[in-house]
Short mmCIF file of C-alpha atoms in Angstrom, two decimals:
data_model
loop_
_atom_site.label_atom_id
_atom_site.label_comp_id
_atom_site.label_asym_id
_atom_site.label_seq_id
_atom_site.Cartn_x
_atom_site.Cartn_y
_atom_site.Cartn_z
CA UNK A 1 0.00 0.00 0.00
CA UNK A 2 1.18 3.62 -0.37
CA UNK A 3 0.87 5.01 2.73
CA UNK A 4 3.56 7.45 4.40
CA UNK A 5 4.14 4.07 6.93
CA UNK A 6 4.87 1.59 3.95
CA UNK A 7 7.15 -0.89 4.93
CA UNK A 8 6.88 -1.12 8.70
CA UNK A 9 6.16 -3.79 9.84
CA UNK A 10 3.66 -4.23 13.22
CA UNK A 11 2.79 -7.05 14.96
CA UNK A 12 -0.39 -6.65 17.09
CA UNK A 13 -1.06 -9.38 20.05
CA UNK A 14 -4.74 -8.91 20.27
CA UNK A 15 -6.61 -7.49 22.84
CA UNK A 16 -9.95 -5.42 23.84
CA UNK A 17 -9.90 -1.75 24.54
CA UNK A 18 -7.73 1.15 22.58
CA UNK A 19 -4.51 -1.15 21.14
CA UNK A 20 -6.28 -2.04 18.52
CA UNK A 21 -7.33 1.25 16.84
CA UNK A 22 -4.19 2.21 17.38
CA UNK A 23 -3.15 -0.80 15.07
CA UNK A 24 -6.10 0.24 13.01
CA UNK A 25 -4.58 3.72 12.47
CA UNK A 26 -1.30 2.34 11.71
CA UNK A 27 -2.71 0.03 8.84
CA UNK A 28 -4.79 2.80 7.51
CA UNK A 29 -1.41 4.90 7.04
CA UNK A 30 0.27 1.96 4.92
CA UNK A 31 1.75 -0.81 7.85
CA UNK A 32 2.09 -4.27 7.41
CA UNK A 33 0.33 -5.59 10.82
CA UNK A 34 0.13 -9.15 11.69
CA UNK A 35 -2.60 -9.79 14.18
CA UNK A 36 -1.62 -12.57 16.88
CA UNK A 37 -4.94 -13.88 18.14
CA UNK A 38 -4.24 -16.54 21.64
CA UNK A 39 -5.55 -19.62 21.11
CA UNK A 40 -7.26 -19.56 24.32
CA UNK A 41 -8.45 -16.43 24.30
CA UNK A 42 -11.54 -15.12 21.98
CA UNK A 43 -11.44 -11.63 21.04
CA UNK A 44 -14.32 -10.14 19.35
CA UNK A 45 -13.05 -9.22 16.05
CA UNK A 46 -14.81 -5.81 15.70
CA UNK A 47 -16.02 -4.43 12.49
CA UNK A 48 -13.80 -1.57 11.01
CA UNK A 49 -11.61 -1.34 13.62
CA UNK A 50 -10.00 -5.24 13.01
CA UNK A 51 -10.05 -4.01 8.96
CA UNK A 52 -6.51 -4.14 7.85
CA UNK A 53 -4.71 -7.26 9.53
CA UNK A 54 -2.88 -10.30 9.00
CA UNK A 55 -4.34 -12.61 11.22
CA UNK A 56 -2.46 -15.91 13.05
CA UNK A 57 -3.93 -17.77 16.11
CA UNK A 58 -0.69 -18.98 17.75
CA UNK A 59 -1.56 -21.42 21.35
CA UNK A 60 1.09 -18.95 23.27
CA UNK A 61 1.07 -21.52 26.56
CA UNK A 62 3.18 -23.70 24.09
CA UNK A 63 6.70 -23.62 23.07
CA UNK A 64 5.66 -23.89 19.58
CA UNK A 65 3.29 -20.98 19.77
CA UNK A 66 5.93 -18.77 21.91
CA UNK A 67 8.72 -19.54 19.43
CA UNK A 68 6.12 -18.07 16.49
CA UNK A 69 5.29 -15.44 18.03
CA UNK A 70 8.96 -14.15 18.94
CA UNK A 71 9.79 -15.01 15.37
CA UNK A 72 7.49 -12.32 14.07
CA UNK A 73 9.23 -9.83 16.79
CA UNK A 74 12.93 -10.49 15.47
CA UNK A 75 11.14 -9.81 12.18
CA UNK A 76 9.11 -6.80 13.19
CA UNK A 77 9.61 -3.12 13.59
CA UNK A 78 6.72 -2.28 16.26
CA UNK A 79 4.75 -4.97 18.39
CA UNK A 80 1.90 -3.74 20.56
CA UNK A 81 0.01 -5.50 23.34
CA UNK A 82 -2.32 -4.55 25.48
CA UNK A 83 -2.56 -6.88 28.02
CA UNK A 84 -1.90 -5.89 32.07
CA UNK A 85 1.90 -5.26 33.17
CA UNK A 86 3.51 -8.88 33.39
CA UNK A 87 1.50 -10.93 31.10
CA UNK A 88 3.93 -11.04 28.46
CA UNK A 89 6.84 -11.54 30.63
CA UNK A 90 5.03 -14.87 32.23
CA UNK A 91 4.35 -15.64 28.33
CA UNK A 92 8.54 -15.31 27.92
CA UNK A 93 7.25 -12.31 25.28
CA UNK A 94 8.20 -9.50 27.09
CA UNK A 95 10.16 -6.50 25.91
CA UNK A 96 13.00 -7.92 28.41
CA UNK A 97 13.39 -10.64 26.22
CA UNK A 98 12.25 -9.70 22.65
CA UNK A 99 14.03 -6.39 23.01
CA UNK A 100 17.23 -7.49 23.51
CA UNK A 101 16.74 -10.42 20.44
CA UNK A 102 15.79 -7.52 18.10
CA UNK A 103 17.77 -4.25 19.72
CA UNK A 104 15.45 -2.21 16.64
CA UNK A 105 11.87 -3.39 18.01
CA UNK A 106 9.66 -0.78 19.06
CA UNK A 107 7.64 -2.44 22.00
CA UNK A 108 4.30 -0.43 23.10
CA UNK A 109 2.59 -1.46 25.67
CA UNK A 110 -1.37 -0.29 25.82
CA UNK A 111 -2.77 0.22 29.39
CA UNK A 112 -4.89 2.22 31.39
CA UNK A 113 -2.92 2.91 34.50
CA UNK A 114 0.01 2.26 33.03
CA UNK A 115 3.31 -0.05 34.08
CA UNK A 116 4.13 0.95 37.38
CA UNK A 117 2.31 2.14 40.52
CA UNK A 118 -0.26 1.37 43.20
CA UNK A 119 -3.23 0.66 40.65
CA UNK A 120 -1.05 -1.09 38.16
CA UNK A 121 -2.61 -4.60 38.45
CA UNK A 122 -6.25 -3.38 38.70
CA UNK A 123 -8.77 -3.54 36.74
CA UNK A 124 -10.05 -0.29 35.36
CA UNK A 125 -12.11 0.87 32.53
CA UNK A 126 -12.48 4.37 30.40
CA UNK A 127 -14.86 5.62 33.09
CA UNK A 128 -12.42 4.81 36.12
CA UNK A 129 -9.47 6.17 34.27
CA UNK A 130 -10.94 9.61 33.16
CA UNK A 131 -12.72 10.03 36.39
CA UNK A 132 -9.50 9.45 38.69
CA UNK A 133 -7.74 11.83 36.79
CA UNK A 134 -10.57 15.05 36.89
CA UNK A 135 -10.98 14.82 32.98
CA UNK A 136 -14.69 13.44 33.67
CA UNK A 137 -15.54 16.10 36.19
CA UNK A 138 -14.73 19.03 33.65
CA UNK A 139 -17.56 17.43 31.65
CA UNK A 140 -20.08 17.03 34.49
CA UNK A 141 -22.47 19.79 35.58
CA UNK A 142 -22.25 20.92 39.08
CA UNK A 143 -24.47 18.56 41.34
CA UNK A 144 -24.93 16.27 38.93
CA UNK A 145 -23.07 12.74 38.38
CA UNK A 146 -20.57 12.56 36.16
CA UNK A 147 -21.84 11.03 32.77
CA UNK A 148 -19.24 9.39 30.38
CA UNK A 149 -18.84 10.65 27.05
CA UNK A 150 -18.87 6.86 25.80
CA UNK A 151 -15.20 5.92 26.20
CA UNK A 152 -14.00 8.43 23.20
CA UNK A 153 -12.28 10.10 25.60
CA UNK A 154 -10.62 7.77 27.20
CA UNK A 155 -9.35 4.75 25.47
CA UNK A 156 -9.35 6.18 22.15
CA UNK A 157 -8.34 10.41 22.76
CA UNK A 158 -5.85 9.06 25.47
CA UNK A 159 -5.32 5.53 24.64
CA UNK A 160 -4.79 4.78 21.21
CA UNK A 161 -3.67 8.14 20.04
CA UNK A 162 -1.26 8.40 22.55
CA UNK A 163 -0.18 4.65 21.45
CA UNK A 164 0.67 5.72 17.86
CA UNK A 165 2.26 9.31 19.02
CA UNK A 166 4.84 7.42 20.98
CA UNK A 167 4.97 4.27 18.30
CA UNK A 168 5.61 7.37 15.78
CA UNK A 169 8.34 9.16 18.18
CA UNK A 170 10.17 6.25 18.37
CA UNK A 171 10.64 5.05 15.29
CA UNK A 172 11.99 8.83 14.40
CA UNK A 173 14.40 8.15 17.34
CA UNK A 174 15.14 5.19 16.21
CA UNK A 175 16.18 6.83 12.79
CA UNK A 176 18.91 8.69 14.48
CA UNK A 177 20.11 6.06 17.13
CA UNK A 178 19.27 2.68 15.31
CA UNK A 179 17.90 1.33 18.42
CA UNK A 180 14.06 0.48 19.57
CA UNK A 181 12.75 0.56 23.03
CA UNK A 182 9.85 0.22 25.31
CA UNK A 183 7.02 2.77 24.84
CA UNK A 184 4.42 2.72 28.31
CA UNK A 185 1.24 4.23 26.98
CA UNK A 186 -1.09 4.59 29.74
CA UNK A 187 -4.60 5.96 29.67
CA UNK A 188 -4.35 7.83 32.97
CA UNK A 189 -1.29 9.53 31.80
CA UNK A 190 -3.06 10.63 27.96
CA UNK A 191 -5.80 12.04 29.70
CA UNK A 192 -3.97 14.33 31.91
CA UNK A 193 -2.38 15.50 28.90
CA UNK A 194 -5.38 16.15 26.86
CA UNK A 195 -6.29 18.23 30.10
CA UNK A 196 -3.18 20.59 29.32
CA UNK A 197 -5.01 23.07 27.27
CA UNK A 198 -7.74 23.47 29.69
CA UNK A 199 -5.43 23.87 32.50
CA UNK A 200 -3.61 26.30 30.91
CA UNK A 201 -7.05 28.22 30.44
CA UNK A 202 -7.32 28.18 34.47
CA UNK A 203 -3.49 29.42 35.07
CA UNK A 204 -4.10 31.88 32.84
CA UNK A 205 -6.95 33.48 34.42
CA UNK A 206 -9.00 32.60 31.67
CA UNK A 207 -11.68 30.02 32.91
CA UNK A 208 -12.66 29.44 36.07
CA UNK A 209 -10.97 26.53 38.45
CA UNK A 210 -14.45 24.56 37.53
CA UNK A 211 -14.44 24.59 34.25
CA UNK A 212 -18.29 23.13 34.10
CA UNK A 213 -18.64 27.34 35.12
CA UNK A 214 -17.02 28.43 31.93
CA UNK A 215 -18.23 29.88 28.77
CA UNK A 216 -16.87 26.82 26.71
CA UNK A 217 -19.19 24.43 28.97
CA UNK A 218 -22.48 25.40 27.54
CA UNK A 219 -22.74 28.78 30.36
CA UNK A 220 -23.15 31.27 27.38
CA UNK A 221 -26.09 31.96 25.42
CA UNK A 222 -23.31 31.79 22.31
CA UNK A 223 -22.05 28.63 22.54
CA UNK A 224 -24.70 25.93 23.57
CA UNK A 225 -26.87 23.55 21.26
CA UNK A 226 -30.44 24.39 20.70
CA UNK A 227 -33.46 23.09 19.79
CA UNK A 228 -35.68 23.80 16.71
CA UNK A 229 -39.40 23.43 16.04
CA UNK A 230 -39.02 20.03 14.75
CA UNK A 231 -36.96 18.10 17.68
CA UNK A 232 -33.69 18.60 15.51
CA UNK A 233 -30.65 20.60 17.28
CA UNK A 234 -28.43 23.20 16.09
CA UNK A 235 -25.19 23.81 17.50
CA UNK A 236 -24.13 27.56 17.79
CA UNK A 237 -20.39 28.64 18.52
CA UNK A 238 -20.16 32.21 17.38
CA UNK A 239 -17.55 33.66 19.97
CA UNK A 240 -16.02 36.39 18.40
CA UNK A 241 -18.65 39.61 18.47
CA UNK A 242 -18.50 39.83 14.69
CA UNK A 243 -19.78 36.26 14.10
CA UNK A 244 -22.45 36.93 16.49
CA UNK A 245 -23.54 39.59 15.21
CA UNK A 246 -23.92 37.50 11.90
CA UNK A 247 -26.39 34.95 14.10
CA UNK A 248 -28.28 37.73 15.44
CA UNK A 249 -28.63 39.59 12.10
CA UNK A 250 -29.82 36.42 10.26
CA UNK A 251 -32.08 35.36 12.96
CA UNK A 252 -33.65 38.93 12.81
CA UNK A 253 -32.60 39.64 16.33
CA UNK A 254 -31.40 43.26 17.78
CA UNK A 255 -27.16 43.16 17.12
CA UNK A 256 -26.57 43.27 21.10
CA UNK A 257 -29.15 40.43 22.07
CA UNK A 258 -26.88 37.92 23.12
CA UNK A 259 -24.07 40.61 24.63
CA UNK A 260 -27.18 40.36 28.10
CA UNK A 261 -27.40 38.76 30.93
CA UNK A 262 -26.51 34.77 29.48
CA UNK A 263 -29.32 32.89 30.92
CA UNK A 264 -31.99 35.38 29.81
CA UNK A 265 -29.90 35.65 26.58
CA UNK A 266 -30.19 32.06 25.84
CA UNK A 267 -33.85 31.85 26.89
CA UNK A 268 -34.17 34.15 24.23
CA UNK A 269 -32.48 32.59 21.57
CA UNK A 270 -34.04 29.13 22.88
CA UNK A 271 -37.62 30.80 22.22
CA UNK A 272 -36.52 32.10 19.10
CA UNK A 273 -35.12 28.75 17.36
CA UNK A 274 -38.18 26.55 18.95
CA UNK A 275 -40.59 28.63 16.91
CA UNK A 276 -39.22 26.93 12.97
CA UNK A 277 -38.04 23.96 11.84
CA UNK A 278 -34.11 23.60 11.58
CA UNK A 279 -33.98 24.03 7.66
CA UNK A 280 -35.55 27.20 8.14
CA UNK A 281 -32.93 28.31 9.93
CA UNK A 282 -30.01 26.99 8.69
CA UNK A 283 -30.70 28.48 5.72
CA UNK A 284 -29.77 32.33 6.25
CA UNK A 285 -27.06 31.03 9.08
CA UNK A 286 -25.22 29.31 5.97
CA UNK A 287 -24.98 32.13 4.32
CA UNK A 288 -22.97 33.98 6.99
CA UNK A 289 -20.04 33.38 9.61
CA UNK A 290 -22.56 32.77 11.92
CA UNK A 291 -20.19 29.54 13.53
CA UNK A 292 -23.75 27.63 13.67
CA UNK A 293 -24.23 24.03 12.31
CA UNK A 294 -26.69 21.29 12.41
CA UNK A 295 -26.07 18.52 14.98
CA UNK A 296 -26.47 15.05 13.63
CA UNK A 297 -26.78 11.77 14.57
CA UNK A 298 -23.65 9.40 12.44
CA UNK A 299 -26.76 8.59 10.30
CA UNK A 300 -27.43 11.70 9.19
CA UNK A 301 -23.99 13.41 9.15
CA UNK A 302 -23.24 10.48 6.28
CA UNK A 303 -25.37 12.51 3.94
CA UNK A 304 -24.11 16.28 4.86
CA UNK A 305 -22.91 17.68 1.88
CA UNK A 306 -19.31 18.39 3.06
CA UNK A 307 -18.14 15.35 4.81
CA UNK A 308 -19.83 13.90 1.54
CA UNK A 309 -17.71 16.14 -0.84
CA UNK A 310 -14.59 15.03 1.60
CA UNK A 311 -15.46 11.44 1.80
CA UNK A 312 -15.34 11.29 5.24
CA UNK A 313 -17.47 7.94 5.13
CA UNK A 314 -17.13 5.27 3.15
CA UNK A 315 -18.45 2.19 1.99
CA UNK A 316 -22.30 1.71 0.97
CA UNK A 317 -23.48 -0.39 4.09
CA UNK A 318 -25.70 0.05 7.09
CA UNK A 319 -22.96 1.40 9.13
CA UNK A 320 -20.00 3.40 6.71
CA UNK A 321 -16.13 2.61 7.15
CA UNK A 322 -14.64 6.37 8.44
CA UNK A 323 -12.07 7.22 6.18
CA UNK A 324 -8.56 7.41 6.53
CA UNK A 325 -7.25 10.10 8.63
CA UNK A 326 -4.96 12.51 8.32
CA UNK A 327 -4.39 13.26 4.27
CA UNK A 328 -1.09 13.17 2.98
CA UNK A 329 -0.10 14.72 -0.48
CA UNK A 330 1.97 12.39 -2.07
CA UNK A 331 1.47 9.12 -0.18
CA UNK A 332 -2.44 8.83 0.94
CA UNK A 333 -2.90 5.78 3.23
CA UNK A 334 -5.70 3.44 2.67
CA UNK A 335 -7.77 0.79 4.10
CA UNK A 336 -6.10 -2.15 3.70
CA UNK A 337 -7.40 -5.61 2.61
CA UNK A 338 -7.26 -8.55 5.31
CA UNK A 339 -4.45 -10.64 4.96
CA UNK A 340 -3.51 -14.67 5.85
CA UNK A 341 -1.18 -14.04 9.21
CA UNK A 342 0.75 -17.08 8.42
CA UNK A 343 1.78 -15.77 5.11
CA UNK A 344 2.48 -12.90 6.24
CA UNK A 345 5.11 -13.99 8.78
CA UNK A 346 6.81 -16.51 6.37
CA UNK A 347 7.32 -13.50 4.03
CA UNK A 348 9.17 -11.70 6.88
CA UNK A 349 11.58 -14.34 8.35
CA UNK A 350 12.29 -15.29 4.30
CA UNK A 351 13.18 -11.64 4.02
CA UNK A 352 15.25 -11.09 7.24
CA UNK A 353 17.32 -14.07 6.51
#
């Protein structure tokens, strides 16, 4: 394939949770990635996100299955797992061992508390790792309880994006040095780190130590979802004055009405939006900076006319294939086909001999 990551070669010992959109992602861009399923373990193999692989079921409790496996790491450029700290090492997989067999092998390691510490060998799931680290409770309105934004935030924001930033930073290391090593991706520590711009926001004096009491949590009348006539939502972001003077102007509102007192403001606005249908309105806010946009469901964003014109979605079935993501000029990455894992990995060791 033609993707910017053509030629690398991943192996991927399967597991639930964000390692394997991070695997995903790193097919998409052009990787070779050879799937290890355990024998006695069954993985779902998830639509979409499983698209892409090479897949081998290896019995890793026997010598035969170990010595596979470790093949396909002396052969490999990146393996992942994302198993709990120590499973690999009682598997005689570990980075201890395959590391210093293949001293260019990028070893990541998928968690959600990470390596080391007191919570290391507990279990944990997107909700426990967000909420221990106060990225859930900048989402949550005051006396309410926390609600969890699915686990986007979490396993995948965190998780596997933080998995194929440090995959990615070492391999460009690993162009200067020639050498591989161990990359800890932990949940805990991804979300902390998406918190950094938010944080920054408090030092600075610009939002409030509860951010659930800031304007970019919904508190102004300018930057909230609301609802039209017909049940359907429209989201509305203008910040800067001049784009809310555009919404105001093409609403047929007075230029200051949202520059009041917010919740009377957006009582205002709320009345003024329930009393039409969303196409109504969206049609004189499209014609301006107005920074408002219809909300949809994945349904009906598959049909808006610019992630159409993009092809954001793909594929003609009930639920689409995203697209790859990012674009790259000269070497666009693609969904690859499924492969035969066994194949794969002969094809290797014939061409590392």
């Amino acid at each position: 394939m033609p993707g910017p990551l053509a030629g690398l070669r991943v192996v991927e010992f399967a597991a639930l949770g964000p390692a394997p959109f991070g695997a995903m992602l790193l097919s998409d861009l052009g990787a070779e990635v050879l799937r290890i399923d355990r024998a006695d373990a069954a993985w779902p193999q998830m639509p979409i996100v499983s698209r892409g692989r090479s897949g081998l079921t290896l019995d890793l409790k026997s010598d035969e299955g170990r010595a596979r496996a470790m093949a396909a790491m002396d052969a490999a450029d990146v393996a992942i797992e994302g198993l709990r700290p120590g499973v690999m090492e009682r598997l005689g997989l570990g980075p201890d061992t395959a590391c210093v067999r293949n001293d260019r092998l990028i070893y990541a390691r998928m968690t959600g508390w990470g390596q080391d510490g007191p919570r290391a060998q507990a279990a944990g799931h997107d909700i426990n790792y967000i909420g221990l680290t106060g990225l859930l409770a900048m989402l949550s309105p005051e006396g309410e309880a926390p609600r969890p934004p699915l686990n986007l935030l979490g396993d995948y924001a965190a998780g596997s994006l933080y998995l194929v930033i440090g995959i990615l930073a070492a391999l460009a290391e690993r162009s200067r040095s020639g050498k591989g090593q161990m990359v800890d991706a932990a949940i805990v520590d991804g979300s902390v780190s998406l918190m950094a711009p938010i944080l920054g926001m408090i030092a600075g004096g610009l939002m409030p130590a509860d951010p659930n009491k800031g304007l970019l949590a919904g508190n102004a009348p300018y930057y909230r979802s609301y609802l039209c006539a017909d049940g359907l939502a429209i989201a509305v972001g203008p910040l800067e004055p001049q784009f809310r003077r555009a919404l105001t102007g093409a609403m047929g509102l007075d230029s200051d009405a949202l520059n009041g007192e917010p919740v009377a403001a957006a009582q205002m606005l709320a009345k003024q939006f329930a009393t039409q249908p969303r196409e109504y309105w969206l049609a004189p806010l499209d014609s301006v900076d107005a920074c408002a946009t219809p909300i949809h469901d994945w349904q009906a964003a598959r049909a808006d006319p610019h992630l159409v014109a993009r092809g954001v979605f793909g594929g003609d079935g009930p639920v689409p294939d995203p697209a790859v993501a990012p674009r790259f000029s000269r070497t666009p990455g693609a969904a690859q086909p499924d492969g035969d894992g066994a194949e794969l990995l002969d094809r290797w060791i014939g061409q590392s001999r």
